[in-house]
């Protein structure tokens, strides 16, 4: 099975002393204590199995993340708009894809974030804490 590992990514993008230094700084950042081990252990496999029809199905079946919330109202909550969780959404998304074995609809991604142990740690719990603080 085809896969991409952190070693593959580092070999492609972390080739200079400057990028190596930035990478080492990212790993040493106290906000990355939980992030770095999970990201560094990640292996991408499922994305190599995805077909165009799979993406079309996700686009057709997914709900909008804001539901019926007016865009202007959603964007008026600056603390939410400017929120940056420790785990990047990309890390959470890739973990979700590998866990469920498919590109998720919004509903599946939300389910992952709220009910999977890694999803809760990466996005679900931090988002709940931020909402509680803001509201």
mmCIF file of C-alpha atoms in Angstrom:
data_model
loop_
_atom_site.group_PDB
_atom_site.id
_atom_site.type_symbol
_atom_site.label_atom_id
_atom_site.label_comp_id
_atom_site.label_asym_id
_atom_site.label_seq_id
_atom_site.Cartn_x
_atom_site.Cartn_y
_atom_site.Cartn_z
ATOM 1 C CA UNK A 1 0.000 0.000 0.000
ATOM 2 C CA UNK A 2 1.258 3.449 -0.908
ATOM 3 C CA UNK A 3 1.880 5.833 2.008
ATOM 4 C CA UNK A 4 3.522 9.100 2.961
ATOM 5 C CA UNK A 5 5.368 9.406 6.259
ATOM 6 C CA UNK A 6 6.831 12.339 8.150
ATOM 7 C CA UNK A 7 10.253 11.298 6.865
ATOM 8 C CA UNK A 8 8.962 11.687 3.295
ATOM 9 C CA UNK A 9 7.618 15.165 4.027
ATOM 10 C CA UNK A 10 10.758 16.285 5.848
ATOM 11 C CA UNK A 11 12.914 14.963 3.016
ATOM 12 C CA UNK A 12 10.948 17.076 0.557
ATOM 13 C CA UNK A 13 10.419 20.306 2.512
ATOM 14 C CA UNK A 14 13.005 20.427 5.289
ATOM 15 C CA UNK A 15 16.210 20.530 3.290
ATOM 16 C CA UNK A 16 17.932 23.713 4.476
ATOM 17 C CA UNK A 17 19.383 24.687 7.832
ATOM 18 C CA UNK A 18 16.711 27.390 8.095
ATOM 19 C CA UNK A 19 13.777 25.037 7.545
ATOM 20 C CA UNK A 20 15.323 22.432 9.893
ATOM 21 C CA UNK A 21 15.647 25.145 12.558
ATOM 22 C CA UNK A 22 12.012 26.179 12.117
ATOM 23 C CA UNK A 23 10.908 22.555 12.316
ATOM 24 C CA UNK A 24 12.903 21.993 15.508
ATOM 25 C CA UNK A 25 11.393 25.196 16.949
ATOM 26 C CA UNK A 26 7.898 23.936 16.100
ATOM 27 C CA UNK A 27 8.580 20.622 17.865
ATOM 28 C CA UNK A 28 9.958 22.422 20.937
ATOM 29 C CA UNK A 29 7.046 24.889 21.207
ATOM 30 C CA UNK A 30 5.220 24.204 24.508
ATOM 31 C CA UNK A 31 1.875 24.427 22.668
ATOM 32 C CA UNK A 32 2.979 21.425 20.576
ATOM 33 C CA UNK A 33 3.599 19.007 23.476
ATOM 34 C CA UNK A 34 0.599 16.914 22.401
ATOM 35 C CA UNK A 35 0.682 17.919 18.745
ATOM 36 C CA UNK A 36 4.180 16.922 17.659
ATOM 37 C CA UNK A 37 4.054 13.224 18.648
ATOM 38 C CA UNK A 38 0.738 12.665 16.875
ATOM 39 C CA UNK A 39 1.777 14.562 13.744
ATOM 40 C CA UNK A 40 5.196 12.918 13.583
ATOM 41 C CA UNK A 41 3.641 9.448 13.824
ATOM 42 C CA UNK A 42 1.027 10.139 11.128
ATOM 43 C CA UNK A 43 0.994 8.067 7.950
ATOM 44 C CA UNK A 44 -1.126 9.039 4.964
ATOM 45 C CA UNK A 45 -2.597 6.044 3.170
ATOM 46 C CA UNK A 46 -6.322 6.572 2.611
ATOM 47 C CA UNK A 47 -5.947 9.645 0.400
ATOM 48 C CA UNK A 48 -4.198 7.495 -2.210
ATOM 49 C CA UNK A 49 -7.352 5.380 -2.470
ATOM 50 C CA UNK A 50 -9.794 8.264 -2.988
ATOM 51 C CA UNK A 51 -11.503 8.579 -6.372
ATOM 52 C CA UNK A 52 -13.119 11.616 -7.972
ATOM 53 C CA UNK A 53 -16.557 10.090 -7.326
ATOM 54 C CA UNK A 54 -15.754 9.924 -3.603
ATOM 55 C CA UNK A 55 -15.117 13.668 -3.487
ATOM 56 C CA UNK A 56 -18.252 14.385 -5.516
ATOM 57 C CA UNK A 57 -20.255 12.297 -3.033
ATOM 58 C CA UNK A 58 -18.844 14.210 -0.071
ATOM 59 C CA UNK A 59 -19.659 17.525 -1.770
ATOM 60 C CA UNK A 60 -23.195 16.330 -2.455
ATOM 61 C CA UNK A 61 -23.859 14.855 0.999
ATOM 62 C CA UNK A 62 -22.170 17.299 3.347
ATOM 63 C CA UNK A 63 -23.970 19.953 5.368
ATOM 64 C CA UNK A 64 -22.572 23.460 5.696
ATOM 65 C CA UNK A 65 -20.579 23.876 8.904
ATOM 66 C CA UNK A 66 -22.511 27.003 9.890
ATOM 67 C CA UNK A 67 -25.914 25.479 9.158
ATOM 68 C CA UNK A 68 -28.464 28.285 9.014
ATOM 69 C CA UNK A 69 -26.222 30.861 10.711
ATOM 70 C CA UNK A 70 -25.940 34.071 8.717
ATOM 71 C CA UNK A 71 -22.329 34.547 7.586
ATOM 72 C CA UNK A 72 -22.163 38.120 8.917
ATOM 73 C CA UNK A 73 -23.400 36.940 12.326
ATOM 74 C CA UNK A 74 -20.854 34.121 12.411
ATOM 75 C CA UNK A 75 -18.019 36.411 11.437
ATOM 76 C CA UNK A 76 -18.997 38.981 14.066
ATOM 77 C CA UNK A 77 -17.653 36.765 16.881
ATOM 78 C CA UNK A 78 -14.012 37.820 16.600
ATOM 79 C CA UNK A 79 -12.752 35.364 19.275
ATOM 80 C CA UNK A 80 -14.055 32.490 17.170
ATOM 81 C CA UNK A 81 -12.925 33.861 13.809
ATOM 82 C CA UNK A 82 -9.405 34.398 15.159
ATOM 83 C CA UNK A 83 -9.282 31.103 17.082
ATOM 84 C CA UNK A 84 -6.232 28.923 16.430
ATOM 85 C CA UNK A 85 -6.308 25.588 18.256
ATOM 86 C CA UNK A 86 -3.001 23.896 19.053
ATOM 87 C CA UNK A 87 -3.775 21.175 16.499
ATOM 88 C CA UNK A 88 -4.114 22.666 13.024
ATOM 89 C CA UNK A 89 -7.357 21.776 11.267
ATOM 90 C CA UNK A 90 -5.197 20.055 8.641
ATOM 91 C CA UNK A 91 -3.766 17.700 11.266
ATOM 92 C CA UNK A 92 -7.242 16.941 12.588
ATOM 93 C CA UNK A 93 -8.645 16.432 9.099
ATOM 94 C CA UNK A 94 -5.857 14.046 8.049
ATOM 95 C CA UNK A 95 -6.239 12.039 11.255
ATOM 96 C CA UNK A 96 -9.991 11.833 10.648
ATOM 97 C CA UNK A 97 -9.503 10.664 7.050
ATOM 98 C CA UNK A 98 -7.193 7.868 8.153
ATOM 99 C CA UNK A 99 -9.456 6.887 11.057
ATOM 100 C CA UNK A 100 -12.699 6.629 9.080
ATOM 101 C CA UNK A 101 -11.066 5.458 5.848
ATOM 102 C CA UNK A 102 -12.643 8.136 3.662
ATOM 103 C CA UNK A 103 -12.840 11.872 3.056
ATOM 104 C CA UNK A 104 -15.433 12.920 5.634
ATOM 105 C CA UNK A 105 -18.563 14.944 5.193
ATOM 106 C CA UNK A 106 -18.875 17.818 7.636
ATOM 107 C CA UNK A 107 -21.173 15.621 9.738
ATOM 108 C CA UNK A 108 -18.575 12.836 9.907
ATOM 109 C CA UNK A 109 -15.796 15.317 10.736
ATOM 110 C CA UNK A 110 -17.906 16.795 13.530
ATOM 111 C CA UNK A 111 -18.678 13.311 14.840
ATOM 112 C CA UNK A 112 -14.942 12.543 14.844
ATOM 113 C CA UNK A 113 -14.151 15.754 16.732
ATOM 114 C CA UNK A 114 -16.851 15.182 19.332
ATOM 115 C CA UNK A 115 -16.685 11.417 19.896
ATOM 116 C CA UNK A 116 -13.295 9.987 18.869
ATOM 117 C CA UNK A 117 -10.658 10.252 21.630
ATOM 118 C CA UNK A 118 -8.076 11.841 19.294
ATOM 119 C CA UNK A 119 -10.731 14.060 17.703
ATOM 120 C CA UNK A 120 -11.814 15.303 21.112
ATOM 121 C CA UNK A 121 -8.238 16.034 22.116
ATOM 122 C CA UNK A 122 -7.404 17.730 18.819
ATOM 123 C CA UNK A 123 -10.514 19.808 18.177
ATOM 124 C CA UNK A 124 -13.637 18.803 20.106
ATOM 125 C CA UNK A 125 -12.568 19.699 23.636
ATOM 126 C CA UNK A 126 -10.627 22.859 22.712
ATOM 127 C CA UNK A 127 -13.603 24.123 20.668
ATOM 128 C CA UNK A 128 -16.013 23.466 23.556
ATOM 129 C CA UNK A 129 -13.687 25.322 25.941
ATOM 130 C CA UNK A 130 -13.442 28.282 23.569
ATOM 131 C CA UNK A 131 -17.216 28.418 23.093
ATOM 132 C CA UNK A 132 -17.776 28.297 26.874
ATOM 133 C CA UNK A 133 -15.273 31.122 27.369
ATOM 134 C CA UNK A 134 -16.722 33.307 24.600
ATOM 135 C CA UNK A 135 -20.386 32.718 25.416
#
